[in-house]
Structures are given as structure tokens and as C-alpha cells.
PDB file of C-alpha atoms in Angstrom:
ATOM      1  CA  MET A 160      34.929-130.504  98.103  1.00 64.00           C
ATOM      2  CA  LYS A 161      35.416-132.600 101.564  1.00 68.00           C
ATOM      3  CA  ASP A 162      37.666-129.395 102.569  1.00 77.00           C
ATOM      4  CA  GLN A 163      35.286-126.817 101.328  1.00 83.00           C
ATOM      5  CA  SER A 164      32.445-128.234 103.434  1.00 85.00           C
ATOM      6  CA  LYS A 165      34.479-128.502 106.293  1.00 89.00           C
ATOM      7  CA  GLN A 166      35.791-124.761 106.262  1.00 92.00           C
ATOM      8  CA  ILE A 167      32.206-123.667 105.413  1.00 94.00           C
ATOM      9  CA  TYR A 168      30.818-125.588 108.112  1.00 96.00           C
ATOM     10  CA  LYS A 169      33.380-123.892 110.642  1.00 95.00           C
ATOM     11  CA  ARG A 170      32.190-120.686 109.406  1.00 94.00           C
ATOM     12  CA  ILE A 171      28.155-121.210 109.420  1.00 96.00           C
ATOM     13  CA  LYS A 172      28.159-123.688 112.392  1.00 95.00           C
ATOM     14  CA  LYS A 173      26.956-120.619 114.789  1.00 95.00           C
ATOM     15  CA  GLU A 174      24.190-119.584 111.911  1.00 96.00           C
ATOM     16  CA  ILE A 175      22.426-123.181 111.185  1.00 98.00           C
ATOM     17  CA  LYS A 176      21.011-125.691 113.559  1.00 98.00           C
ATOM     18  CA  LYS A 177      22.649-129.239 114.044  1.00 98.00           C
ATOM     19  CA  THR A 178      19.414-130.859 113.250  1.00 99.00           C
ATOM     20  CA  PRO A 179      18.498-133.878 114.822  1.00 99.00           C
ATOM     21  CA  LEU A 180      19.155-137.525 113.849  1.00 99.00           C
ATOM     22  CA  GLU A 181      16.166-139.726 114.899  1.00 99.00           C
ATOM     23  CA  TYR A 182      15.977-143.472 114.971  1.00 99.00           C
ATOM     24  CA  ASN A 183      12.549-144.841 113.540  1.00 99.00           C
ATOM     25  CA  SER A 184      11.856-147.778 115.123  1.00 98.00           C
ATOM     26  CA  GLU A 185       8.782-148.530 113.573  1.00 98.00           C
ATOM     27  CA  LEU A 186       9.828-147.851 110.181  1.00 98.00           C
ATOM     28  CA  SER A 187      12.801-149.989 111.093  1.00 98.00           C
ATOM     29  CA  GLU A 188      10.605-152.910 112.187  1.00 98.00           C
ATOM     30  CA  LYS A 189       8.500-152.072 108.915  1.00 96.00           C
ATOM     31  CA  THR A 190      11.626-152.454 106.664  1.00 98.00           C
ATOM     32  CA  GLY A 191      13.834-154.813 108.463  1.00 98.00           C
ATOM     33  CA  ALA A 192      16.539-152.028 108.143  1.00 98.00           C
ATOM     34  CA  LYS A 193      17.806-149.640 110.840  1.00 99.00           C
ATOM     35  CA  ILE A 194      15.883-146.170 110.078  1.00 99.00           C
ATOM     36  CA  PHE A 195      17.224-142.563 110.666  1.00 99.00           C
ATOM     37  CA  LEU A 196      15.553-139.653 109.684  1.00 99.00           C
ATOM     38  CA  LYS A 197      17.888-136.764 109.297  1.00 99.00           C
ATOM     39  CA  THR A 198      15.292-133.917 110.187  1.00 99.00           C
ATOM     40  CA  GLU A 199      16.044-130.804 108.185  1.00 99.00           C
ATOM     41  CA  ASN A 200      12.582-129.652 108.349  1.00 98.00           C
ATOM     42  CA  LYS A 201      13.661-128.281 111.722  1.00 98.00           C
ATOM     43  CA  GLN A 202      16.262-126.308 109.776  1.00 98.00           C
ATOM     44  CA  ILE A 203      16.139-122.531 110.131  1.00 96.00           C
ATOM     45  CA  THR A 204      13.012-121.267 107.840  1.00 94.00           C
ATOM     46  CA  GLY A 205      11.926-125.115 107.777  1.00 95.00           C
ATOM     47  CA  SER A 206      14.474-126.724 105.097  1.00 97.00           C
ATOM     48  CA  PHE A 207      17.986-127.622 104.130  1.00 98.00           C
ATOM     49  CA  LYS A 208      18.247-124.557 101.982  1.00 98.00           C
ATOM     50  CA  PHE A 209      19.053-122.262 104.989  1.00 98.00           C
ATOM     51  CA  ARG A 210      22.739-123.879 104.849  1.00 98.00           C
ATOM     52  CA  GLY A 211      23.395-123.007 101.032  1.00 98.00           C
ATOM     53  CA  ALA A 212      22.165-119.825 101.452  1.00 98.00           C
ATOM     54  CA  ILE A 213      23.953-118.727 104.601  1.00 98.00           C
ATOM     55  CA  SER A 214      27.236-120.426 102.510  1.00 98.00           C
ATOM     56  CA  LYS A 215      26.766-118.338  99.463  1.00 97.00           C
ATOM     57  CA  LEU A 216      26.264-115.213 101.416  1.00 97.00           C
ATOM     58  CA  ASN A 217      29.214-115.787 103.827  1.00 96.00           C
ATOM     59  CA  TYR A 218      31.322-116.283 100.956  1.00 95.00           C
ATOM     60  CA  LEU A 219      29.979-112.852  99.324  1.00 96.00           C
ATOM     61  CA  ARG A 220      30.883-111.054 102.333  1.00 93.00           C
ATOM     62  CA  ASP A 221      34.317-112.454 102.377  1.00 93.00           C
ATOM     63  CA  LEU A 222      34.673-111.526  98.798  1.00 92.00           C
ATOM     64  CA  GLY A 223      34.028-107.555  99.937  1.00 91.00           C
ATOM     65  CA  VAL A 224      30.970-107.479  97.554  1.00 89.00           C
ATOM     66  CA  THR A 225      29.596-103.851  98.210  1.00 87.00           C
ATOM     67  CA  ASN A 226      26.557-104.154  96.282  1.00 91.00           C
ATOM     68  CA  LYS A 227      23.989-105.820  98.626  1.00 93.00           C
ATOM     69  CA  LYS A 228      21.577-106.255  96.456  1.00 96.00           C
ATOM     70  CA  ILE A 229      21.040-109.895  95.303  1.00 97.00           C
ATOM     71  CA  VAL A 230      18.776-112.078  92.988  1.00 98.00           C
ATOM     72  CA  THR A 231      17.696-115.520  93.114  1.00 97.00           C
ATOM     73  CA  ALA A 232      14.822-117.668  91.714  1.00 95.00           C
ATOM     74  CA  SER A 233      12.728-120.012  93.974  1.00 90.00           C
ATOM     75  CA  THR A 234       9.317-120.937  94.539  1.00 82.00           C
ATOM     76  CA  GLY A 235       9.720-121.459  97.807  1.00 84.00           C
ATOM     77  CA  ASN A 236      12.204-122.754 100.629  1.00 92.00           C
ATOM     78  CA  HIS A 237      15.257-121.360  98.690  1.00 94.00           C
ATOM     79  CA  ALA A 238      13.265-117.757  98.619  1.00 93.00           C
ATOM     80  CA  ALA A 239      12.768-118.045 102.312  1.00 92.00           C
ATOM     81  CA  ALA A 240      16.346-119.269 102.951  1.00 95.00           C
ATOM     82  CA  VAL A 241      17.899-116.439 100.919  1.00 96.00           C
ATOM     83  CA  ALA A 242      15.545-113.767 102.535  1.00 93.00           C
ATOM     84  CA  MET A 243      16.623-114.925 106.043  1.00 94.00           C
ATOM     85  CA  ALA A 244      20.389-115.336 105.411  1.00 95.00           C
ATOM     86  CA  SER A 245      20.093-112.076 103.770  1.00 94.00           C
ATOM     87  CA  GLN A 246      18.441-110.217 106.890  1.00 92.00           C
ATOM     88  CA  LYS A 247      21.134-112.050 108.846  1.00 93.00           C
ATOM     89  CA  MET A 248      24.441-111.131 106.553  1.00 93.00           C
ATOM     90  CA  GLY A 249      22.611-107.287 105.511  1.00 93.00           C
ATOM     91  CA  PHE A 250      21.887-108.213 102.017  1.00 95.00           C
ATOM     92  CA  GLU A 251      18.626-107.207 100.002  1.00 95.00           C
ATOM     93  CA  ALA A 252      16.898-110.209  98.006  1.00 96.00           C
ATOM     94  CA  LEU A 253      14.982-110.070  94.843  1.00 97.00           C
ATOM     95  CA  ILE A 254      13.102-112.912  94.220  1.00 96.00           C
ATOM     96  CA  PHE A 255      12.130-114.243  90.838  1.00 97.00           C
ATOM     97  CA  VAL A 256       8.997-116.656  90.873  1.00 94.00           C
ATOM     98  CA  PRO A 257       7.452-118.700  88.083  1.00 91.00           C
ATOM     99  CA  GLU A 258       4.134-117.151  86.688  1.00 92.00           C
ATOM    100  CA  THR A 259       2.442-120.191  87.605  1.00 84.00           C
ATOM    101  CA  ILE A 260       3.320-120.183  91.287  1.00 85.00           C
ATOM    102  CA  SER A 261       0.396-121.239  93.626  1.00 79.00           C
ATOM    103  CA  LYS A 262      -0.929-118.534  95.860  1.00 81.00           C
ATOM    104  CA  VAL A 263      -0.151-120.657  99.022  1.00 79.00           C
ATOM    105  CA  LYS A 264       3.630-120.528  97.810  1.00 80.00           C
ATOM    106  CA  LEU A 265       3.311-116.938  96.867  1.00 86.00           C
ATOM    107  CA  GLU A 266       2.073-115.977 100.466  1.00 87.00           C
ATOM    108  CA  PHE A 267       4.925-118.273 101.855  1.00 84.00           C
ATOM    109  CA  ILE A 268       7.542-116.125 100.399  1.00 87.00           C
ATOM    110  CA  LYS A 269       5.790-112.447 100.779  1.00 88.00           C
ATOM    111  CA  GLN A 270       6.024-113.396 104.799  1.00 88.00           C
ATOM    112  CA  TYR A 271       9.733-112.531 104.555  1.00 85.00           C
ATOM    113  CA  ASP A 272       9.109-108.959 103.182  1.00 81.00           C
ATOM    114  CA  VAL A 273      11.070-109.334 100.059  1.00 89.00           C
ATOM    115  CA  GLU A 274      10.824-107.822  96.528  1.00 94.00           C
ATOM    116  CA  ILE A 275       9.184-110.370  94.181  1.00 95.00           C
ATOM    117  CA  ILE A 276       9.168-110.885  90.284  1.00 96.00           C
ATOM    118  CA  LYS A 277       7.178-112.962  88.276  1.00 95.00           C
ATOM    119  CA  LYS A 278       8.482-114.445  85.153  1.00 95.00           C
ATOM    120  CA  GLY A 279       8.943-117.586  83.429  1.00 94.00           C
ATOM    121  CA  ARG A 280       6.293-120.730  83.087  1.00 89.00           C
ATOM    122  CA  TYR A 281       8.477-123.111  85.125  1.00 85.00           C
ATOM    123  CA  SER A 282      11.143-123.181  87.712  1.00 86.00           C
ATOM    124  CA  ALA A 283      14.031-123.889  85.314  1.00 85.00           C
ATOM    125  CA  GLU A 284      13.136-120.994  82.988  1.00 91.00           C
ATOM    126  CA  THR A 285      12.592-118.631  85.828  1.00 93.00           C
ATOM    127  CA  GLU A 286      16.153-119.233  86.959  1.00 91.00           C
ATOM    128  CA  ILE A 287      17.266-118.580  83.576  1.00 93.00           C
ATOM    129  CA  LEU A 288      15.584-115.238  83.652  1.00 96.00           C
ATOM    130  CA  ALA A 289      16.566-114.392  86.834  1.00 96.00           C
ATOM    131  CA  ALA A 290      20.053-114.764  85.912  1.00 95.00           C
ATOM    132  CA  GLU A 291      19.872-112.795  82.954  1.00 97.00           C
ATOM    133  CA  TYR A 292      18.344-110.007  84.799  1.00 97.00           C
ATOM    134  CA  ALA A 293      21.225-110.350  87.504  1.00 97.00           C
ATOM    135  CA  GLN A 294      23.878-110.162  84.607  1.00 96.00           C
ATOM    136  CA  LYS A 295      22.100-107.037  82.992  1.00 97.00           C
ATOM    137  CA  MET A 296      21.957-104.862  86.309  1.00 96.00           C
ATOM    138  CA  ASN A 297      25.695-106.036  87.425  1.00 96.00           C
ATOM    139  CA  LEU A 298      23.992-107.845  90.761  1.00 96.00           C
ATOM    140  CA  LYS A 299      25.047-111.123  92.228  1.00 96.00           C
ATOM    141  CA  PHE A 300      22.708-114.451  91.302  1.00 97.00           C
ATOM    142  CA  LEU A 301      22.172-116.943  93.768  1.00 97.00           C
ATOM    143  CA  HIS A 302      21.318-119.900  92.064  1.00 95.00           C
ATOM    144  CA  PRO A 303      19.147-122.245  93.928  1.00 94.00           C
ATOM    145  CA  TYR A 304      21.470-125.193  93.425  1.00 96.00           C
ATOM    146  CA  SER A 305      24.108-124.606  90.478  1.00 96.00           C
ATOM    147  CA  ASP A 306      26.470-123.145  92.579  1.00 97.00           C
ATOM    148  CA  PRO A 307      29.716-124.388  94.282  1.00 96.00           C
ATOM    149  CA  GLN A 308      29.469-122.397  97.547  1.00 96.00           C
ATOM    150  CA  ILE A 309      25.406-123.083  98.056  1.00 97.00           C
ATOM    151  CA  ILE A 310      26.179-127.127  97.058  1.00 97.00           C
ATOM    152  CA  ALA A 311      29.161-127.076  99.890  1.00 96.00           C
ATOM    153  CA  GLY A 312      26.582-125.616 102.463  1.00 97.00           C
ATOM    154  CA  GLN A 313      24.259-128.622 101.719  1.00 98.00           C
ATOM    155  CA  GLY A 314      27.425-130.556 102.167  1.00 97.00           C
ATOM    156  CA  THR A 315      27.466-129.585 105.728  1.00 98.00           C
ATOM    157  CA  ILE A 316      24.500-132.059 106.483  1.00 98.00           C
ATOM    158  CA  ALA A 317      27.018-134.844 105.294  1.00 98.00           C
ATOM    159  CA  ILE A 318      29.428-133.498 108.152  1.00 98.00           C
ATOM    160  CA  GLU A 319      26.985-133.970 111.052  1.00 98.00           C
ATOM    161  CA  LEU A 320      25.707-137.242 109.551  1.00 99.00           C
ATOM    162  CA  LEU A 321      29.256-138.689 110.273  1.00 98.00           C
ATOM    163  CA  GLU A 322      29.128-137.253 113.756  1.00 98.00           C
ATOM    164  CA  GLN A 323      25.781-138.942 114.400  1.00 99.00           C
ATOM    165  CA  LEU A 324      26.083-141.947 112.793  1.00 99.00           C
ATOM    166  CA  PRO A 325      29.838-143.237 111.835  1.00 98.00           C
ATOM    167  CA  GLU A 326      28.460-146.537 110.532  1.00 98.00           C
ATOM    168  CA  LEU A 327      26.250-145.351 108.172  1.00 98.00           C
ATOM    169  CA  ASP A 328      25.713-147.594 105.205  1.00 99.00           C
ATOM    170  CA  ALA A 329      23.245-145.697 102.754  1.00 99.00           C
ATOM    171  CA  VAL A 330      21.912-141.965 102.494  1.00 99.00           C
ATOM    172  CA  PHE A 331      18.562-141.470 100.514  1.00 99.00           C
ATOM    173  CA  VAL A 332      18.306-138.179  99.331  1.00 99.00           C
ATOM    174  CA  PRO A 333      15.333-136.461  97.299  1.00 99.00           C
ATOM    175  CA  ILE A 334      16.470-134.465  94.247  1.00 98.00           C
ATOM    176  CA  GLY A 335      15.072-131.470  92.578  1.00 96.00           C
ATOM    177  CA  GLY A 336      17.920-129.376  91.149  1.00 96.00           C
ATOM    178  CA  GLY A 337      20.288-131.782  92.653  1.00 98.00           C
ATOM    179  CA  GLY A 338      22.088-129.236  94.954  1.00 98.00           C
ATOM    180  CA  LEU A 339      21.212-131.236  98.084  1.00 99.00           C
ATOM    181  CA  ILE A 340      22.122-134.711  96.850  1.00 99.00           C
ATOM    182  CA  SER A 341      25.656-133.293  95.404  1.00 98.00           C
ATOM    183  CA  GLY A 342      26.824-131.852  98.183  1.00 98.00           C
ATOM    184  CA  ILE A 343      26.037-134.791 100.584  1.00 98.00           C
ATOM    185  CA  ALA A 344      27.561-137.305  98.016  1.00 98.00           C
ATOM    186  CA  GLN A 345      30.794-135.415  97.769  1.00 97.00           C
ATOM    187  CA  TYR A 346      31.631-135.147 101.022  1.00 98.00           C
ATOM    188  CA  LEU A 347      30.579-138.744 101.909  1.00 98.00           C
ATOM    189  CA  LYS A 348      32.080-140.277  98.612  1.00 98.00           C
ATOM    190  CA  SER A 349      35.606-138.517  99.899  1.00 96.00           C
ATOM    191  CA  ILE A 350      35.482-139.766 103.264  1.00 96.00           C
ATOM    192  CA  LYS A 351      33.871-143.000 103.101  1.00 97.00           C
ATOM    193  CA  PRO A 352      33.274-144.050  99.216  1.00 98.00           C
ATOM    194  CA  ALA A 353      31.364-147.433 100.488  1.00 98.00           C
ATOM    195  CA  ILE A 354      28.727-145.274 101.790  1.00 99.00           C
ATOM    196  CA  LYS A 355      25.970-145.516  99.259  1.00 99.00           C
ATOM    197  CA  ILE A 356      23.989-142.482  97.846  1.00 99.00           C
ATOM    198  CA  ILE A 357      20.684-143.123  96.411  1.00 99.00           C
ATOM    199  CA  GLY A 358      18.710-140.195  94.673  1.00 99.00           C
ATOM    200  CA  CYS A 359      14.993-140.276  95.055  1.00 99.00           C
ATOM    201  CA  GLN A 360      12.539-138.516  92.509  1.00 99.00           C
ATOM    202  CA  ALA A 361       8.977-138.352  91.711  1.00 98.00           C
ATOM    203  CA  HIS A 362       7.871-140.191  88.399  1.00 98.00           C
ATOM    204  CA  HIS A 363       5.921-137.129  87.482  1.00 98.00           C
ATOM    205  CA  ALA A 364       9.430-134.953  88.080  1.00 97.00           C
ATOM    206  CA  PRO A 365      11.881-137.294  86.795  1.00 98.00           C
ATOM    207  CA  GLU A 366      14.442-134.731  85.148  1.00 97.00           C
ATOM    208  CA  MET A 367      17.548-135.731  86.967  1.00 98.00           C
ATOM    209  CA  ILE A 368      17.192-139.529  86.643  1.00 98.00           C
ATOM    210  CA  GLU A 369      15.962-139.388  82.623  1.00 98.00           C
ATOM    211  CA  SER A 370      18.864-137.072  82.079  1.00 98.00           C
ATOM    212  CA  ILE A 371      21.414-139.495  83.999  1.00 98.00           C
ATOM    213  CA  LYS A 372      19.907-142.015  81.460  1.00 97.00           C
ATOM    214  CA  LEU A 373      20.284-140.037  78.364  1.00 98.00           C
ATOM    215  CA  GLY A 374      23.510-138.412  79.470  1.00 98.00           C
ATOM    216  CA  LYS A 375      22.339-134.851  78.591  1.00 97.00           C
ATOM    217  CA  ILE A 376      19.757-132.888  80.531  1.00 97.00           C
ATOM    218  CA  VAL A 377      16.088-133.275  79.146  1.00 97.00           C
ATOM    219  CA  PRO A 378      13.576-130.664  79.337  1.00 94.00           C
ATOM    220  CA  PRO A 379      11.147-130.159  82.104  1.00 92.00           C
ATOM    221  CA  SER A 380       8.272-132.518  82.918  1.00 93.00           C
ATOM    222  CA  GLU A 381       4.941-131.225  82.126  1.00 89.00           C
ATOM    223  CA  LYS A 382       3.230-133.283  84.799  1.00 94.00           C
ATOM    224  CA  ASN A 383       2.333-132.515  88.280  1.00 93.00           C
ATOM    225  CA  THR A 384       3.546-134.125  91.469  1.00 96.00           C
ATOM    226  CA  ILE A 385       2.334-133.554  94.964  1.00 96.00           C
ATOM    227  CA  ALA A 386       6.434-133.543  95.700  1.00 95.00           C
ATOM    228  CA  ASP A 387       6.575-130.055  94.196  1.00 91.00           C
ATOM    229  CA  GLY A 388       9.135-128.791  95.928  1.00 90.00           C
ATOM    230  CA  ALA A 389      11.461-131.482  94.191  1.00 93.00           C
ATOM    231  CA  ALA A 390       9.802-130.479  90.655  1.00 90.00           C
ATOM    232  CA  GLY A 391      10.458-127.951  87.876  1.00 85.00           C
ATOM    233  CA  GLY A 392      13.084-128.892  85.715  1.00 88.00           C
ATOM    234  CA  LEU A 393      16.954-128.255  85.634  1.00 93.00           C
ATOM    235  CA  ASP A 394      19.170-125.789  84.698  1.00 91.00           C
ATOM    236  CA  PRO A 395      20.704-126.877  81.145  1.00 93.00           C
ATOM    237  CA  GLU A 396      23.979-125.789  82.524  1.00 95.00           C
ATOM    238  CA  THR A 397      23.773-127.099  85.886  1.00 96.00           C
ATOM    239  CA  ILE A 398      26.632-128.416  87.603  1.00 98.00           C
ATOM    240  CA  THR A 399      24.917-130.864  89.723  1.00 98.00           C
ATOM    241  CA  PHE A 400      24.120-132.945  86.694  1.00 98.00           C
ATOM    242  CA  ASN A 401      27.797-133.740  86.220  1.00 98.00           C
ATOM    243  CA  ILE A 402      28.376-134.307  89.970  1.00 98.00           C
ATOM    244  CA  CYS A 403      25.260-136.942  90.274  1.00 98.00           C
ATOM    245  CA  GLN A 404      26.859-138.795  87.413  1.00 98.00           C
ATOM    246  CA  LYS A 405      30.103-139.199  89.134  1.00 98.00           C
ATOM    247  CA  TYR A 406      28.990-139.930  92.923  1.00 98.00           C
ATOM    248  CA  VAL A 407      25.073-141.073  93.046  1.00 99.00           C
ATOM    249  CA  ASP A 408      25.132-144.796  93.118  1.00 99.00           C
ATOM    250  CA  ASP A 409      21.573-145.560  92.421  1.00 98.00           C
ATOM    251  CA  TYR A 410      18.245-143.850  91.661  1.00 99.00           C
ATOM    252  CA  VAL A 411      14.443-144.545  92.676  1.00 99.00           C
ATOM    253  CA  LEU A 412      11.210-143.531  91.190  1.00 99.00           C
ATOM    254  CA  LEU A 413       8.371-142.907  93.150  1.00 99.00           C
ATOM    255  CA  THR A 414       4.619-142.713  92.378  1.00 99.00           C
ATOM    256  CA  GLU A 415       2.547-140.638  93.920  1.00 98.00           C
ATOM    257  CA  GLU A 416       1.058-143.002  95.831  1.00 98.00           C
ATOM    258  CA  GLU A 417       4.241-144.149  96.750  1.00 98.00           C
ATOM    259  CA  ILE A 418       5.085-140.395  98.251  1.00 99.00           C
ATOM    260  CA  GLY A 419       1.857-139.999  99.740  1.00 98.00           C
ATOM    261  CA  TYR A 420       1.863-143.210 102.054  1.00 98.00           C
ATOM    262  CA  ALA A 421       5.521-142.017 102.836  1.00 98.00           C
ATOM    263  CA  LEU A 422       4.450-138.853 103.919  1.00 98.00           C
ATOM    264  CA  TYR A 423       1.371-140.613 106.154  1.00 98.00           C
ATOM    265  CA  GLN A 424       4.029-142.838 107.767  1.00 98.00           C
ATOM    266  CA  ILE A 425       6.326-140.360 108.808  1.00 99.00           C
ATOM    267  CA  TYR A 426       3.329-138.240 110.137  1.00 98.00           C
ATOM    268  CA  LYS A 427       2.178-141.449 111.927  1.00 97.00           C
ATOM    269  CA  THR A 428       5.503-142.331 113.200  1.00 98.00           C
ATOM    270  CA  THR A 429       6.846-138.977 114.266  1.00 98.00           C
ATOM    271  CA  GLN A 430       4.178-136.767 114.391  1.00 97.00           C
ATOM    272  CA  GLN A 431       6.073-134.348 112.184  1.00 97.00           C
ATOM    273  CA  ILE A 432       4.637-132.719 109.501  1.00 96.00           C
ATOM    274  CA  VAL A 433       6.846-132.378 106.355  1.00 98.00           C
ATOM    275  CA  GLU A 434       6.434-131.523 102.817  1.00 96.00           C
ATOM    276  CA  PRO A 435       5.859-134.339  99.918  1.00 97.00           C
ATOM    277  CA  ALA A 436       9.438-133.440  98.511  1.00 97.00           C
ATOM    278  CA  ALA A 437      10.851-134.361 101.946  1.00 98.00           C
ATOM    279  CA  ALA A 438       8.713-137.653 102.068  1.00 99.00           C
ATOM    280  CA  LEU A 439      10.633-139.175  98.711  1.00 99.00           C
ATOM    281  CA  SER A 440      13.314-140.227 100.920  1.00 99.00           C
ATOM    282  CA  VAL A 441      11.186-142.456 102.911  1.00 99.00           C
ATOM    283  CA  ALA A 442       9.206-143.668 100.213  1.00 99.00           C
ATOM    284  CA  ALA A 443      12.326-144.997  98.185  1.00 99.00           C
ATOM    285  CA  ILE A 444      13.490-146.651 101.709  1.00 99.00           C
ATOM    286  CA  LEU A 445      10.225-148.463 101.632  1.00 98.00           C
ATOM    287  CA  LYS A 446      10.055-149.709  98.477  1.00 98.00           C
ATOM    288  CA  ILE A 447      13.963-151.070  98.349  1.00 98.00           C
ATOM    289  CA  ALA A 448      14.726-151.524 102.100  1.00 94.00           C
ATOM    290  CA  LYS A 449      14.749-155.590 101.223  1.00 93.00           C
ATOM    291  CA  ASP A 450      17.924-154.864  99.285  1.00 95.00           C
ATOM    292  CA  TYR A 451      19.243-153.286 102.876  1.00 97.00           C
ATOM    293  CA  LYS A 452      18.477-155.779 105.798  1.00 97.00           C
ATOM    294  CA  ASP A 453      20.179-155.005 108.881  1.00 97.00           C
ATOM    295  CA  LYS A 454      22.004-151.810 107.042  1.00 98.00           C
ATOM    296  CA  ASN A 455      21.830-148.479 108.772  1.00 99.00           C
ATOM    297  CA  LEU A 456      19.889-146.177 106.292  1.00 99.00           C
ATOM    298  CA  VAL A 457      19.344-142.533 106.812  1.00 99.00           C
ATOM    299  CA  ALA A 458      16.633-140.592 105.062  1.00 99.00           C
ATOM    300  CA  ILE A 459      16.910-136.805 104.114  1.00 99.00           C
ATOM    301  CA  LEU A 460      13.480-134.973 105.392  1.00 99.00           C
ATOM    302  CA  SER A 461      14.521-131.872 103.318  1.00 98.00           C
ATOM    303  CA  GLY A 462      11.946-129.546 104.573  1.00 96.00           C
ATOM    304  CA  SER A 463       8.724-128.702 106.060  1.00 95.00           C
ATOM    305  CA  ARG A 464       6.850-126.474 104.003  1.00 89.00           C
ATOM    306  CA  VAL A 465       3.350-127.979 102.754  1.00 91.00           C
ATOM    307  CA  ASN A 466       0.102-127.096 101.790  1.00 88.00           C
ATOM    308  CA  LYS A 467      -2.088-127.595 104.691  1.00 91.00           C
ATOM    309  CA  ALA A 468      -5.071-128.863 103.076  1.00 92.00           C
ATOM    310  CA  LEU A 469      -3.413-131.028 100.385  1.00 93.00           C
ATOM    311  CA  PHE A 470      -1.470-132.641 103.977  1.00 96.00           C
ATOM    312  CA  ASP A 471      -4.903-132.925 105.606  1.00 96.00           C
ATOM    313  CA  GLU A 472      -6.161-134.726 102.575  1.00 95.00           C
ATOM    314  CA  ILE A 473      -3.233-137.181 102.159  1.00 95.00           C
ATOM    315  CA  ILE A 474      -3.156-138.092 105.915  1.00 96.00           C
ATOM    316  CA  LYS A 475      -7.109-138.339 105.853  1.00 94.00           C
ATOM    317  CA  ARG A 476      -6.608-140.738 103.112  1.00 93.00           C
ATOM    318  CA  TYR A 477      -3.900-142.804 104.441  1.00 92.00           C
ATOM    319  CA  ARG A 478      -5.245-143.195 107.630  1.00 88.00           C
ATOM    320  CA  THR A 479      -8.624-144.517 106.216  1.00 78.00           C
ATOM    321  CA  ASP A 480      -6.790-147.256 104.794  1.00 70.00           C
ATOM    322  CA  ASP A 481      -4.656-148.106 107.197  1.00 69.00           C
TER     323      ASP A 481
END
């Protein structure tokens, strides 16, 4: 994975942004650790997902794939990333979305002028249906997280982290399907095994953490979370499960209250608007920072896509309580 991510980084470096790593003095003072924010919310299409998408399409181009129509499944960030990467690389994207997708998310995807099919009750089911359709139609399927080239693409974040902060002690990473943390963990553990990799997940969407505990992938949670970008369940065959088992050091479950408070703290201290899923990493740091006094901690801000009404409601609530 180390060599694969390096090779991919060389290929896609000009296509992606090297996102800033920002020291946050207020959060550092608050926690007693040295807190840095890796701002993937500033990545192309507003999330880390563009790295994986452009990585995969580079791979398909190099393979000499002649049918330029591709299929994927997403509720937002991955869809936008695949759509943009497809435009850049000369592919045509067909996006499967859950039948329960919100109007806000659907409109977000529609702005990229792609074909959309609604199928499945939740993300994990939609992914399976999309993969079946791709197989039936003899099209390439871009899994949102369970794919070696997607994972290695997300791992390019770790390359930048070591360039930006060589004395890195721990990285806090939001988990949905696990592609982001898999890429980061595999690369960092191959270079500096002492770096701690901490997975961050919502109490209401704890599929990866529960799966790790039980040693098998659990069904999707039926609860709702404001961190919906990191929810929806796991593909029963996902390769990220074994990677997380092997490389992730610890996990932190966050309540809706903790996620909302972290979202507010990010906005208060940086004036940056991020999605609640991105706030999982900061929420986890705020929760367990006492264990990392004076250490260099990185929180991955995974994306910027957020329902404005929800964001304003959360900020108003915590500003009043502050």
C-alpha cells in the first residue's frame, strides 16, 4: 500500500489539491494537546472523496477501458467526486442513490449533470444493487470505499500529513464505509507504526465499530444521525473491515450532542463550514484529548457538504449555550 499510494500520488498530484494542515490554537489550549486540522473540506468537490475517484479513473484509463460509462452508488460526496473526475477523464457516470435520499442531497448531486437511479432503502443496499446492475450491463463499478485504488487514493492524505507534520503522534479519522481510514492507516503504519490511528463514529451509526467488536459485519443501524455522511451501513463484503481490524488502534463513539458541539467549535475557531461527519474527528479529540497531552494530533475534516438549515440550527444552539 505504501508504494501504491506513492505511485498514485505522483499520477494525481496535479489533479488534486494539497489541502492545508492548520494549527488550531484555541482547540489546543482547550485540550492540552497540539491540534491540527487537515482541511479536506477544501478539496475539489468539497471532500476527500475526489482523491479516490480520480485515482480509480486514472487506473481504468491506464487499463485501456473502452466503455467509458461507469456506475457508482452514493448519497453525495462520492457522487460529486466521481462526476467531476469523470468529466476530467472522459468518462460518463451513472449514480445510484437510496430511495430515502433527502431532497437537499439529491439536488447536490443533480448539479453535476449525471444520470441518477433511485434504488435501495439505505446506502449499503444501494451499493449492492448498483454493483449488480454494473455486472449485468458489463460496466465498471466504482465502489465508494471497498476498492484498492479508491483506498490508495484516500491514502495520499497520509503522504501529505507526513510532509506537513513529520512529528505526528495520532490521527483522528471519521468512519463511514472505512475507505478513508483504511488508506490513511495502511500508509502511516507502513512508514511510522508508532503513529496512532483513531477511528471516529457516531453512536447512531456504529457499524464499523460494532463489526470489529463482533468479528463480523453487522447490519445497518436504523437510527438517524446528524453525521449522515458517515452512515448507511457496510457492504457485507467490504475489504475495509479487515484493514481496520489490522491497522486501526482505537475507536471513539460520539453522541449527537458531542458531534454538534464539535461542529460548533470548528466553526467558532476557524469560521469554516464543514459537514457533521467531518466533525466526528474533532469530537473524538475533545472527548479523549486528556490521553494525548502535549501530543501532535490531526483531525481529518473530511468534507464540507451540509444542509444549511441544519448547520445554522446547530450553530445557533451551541452559540447560545457557550
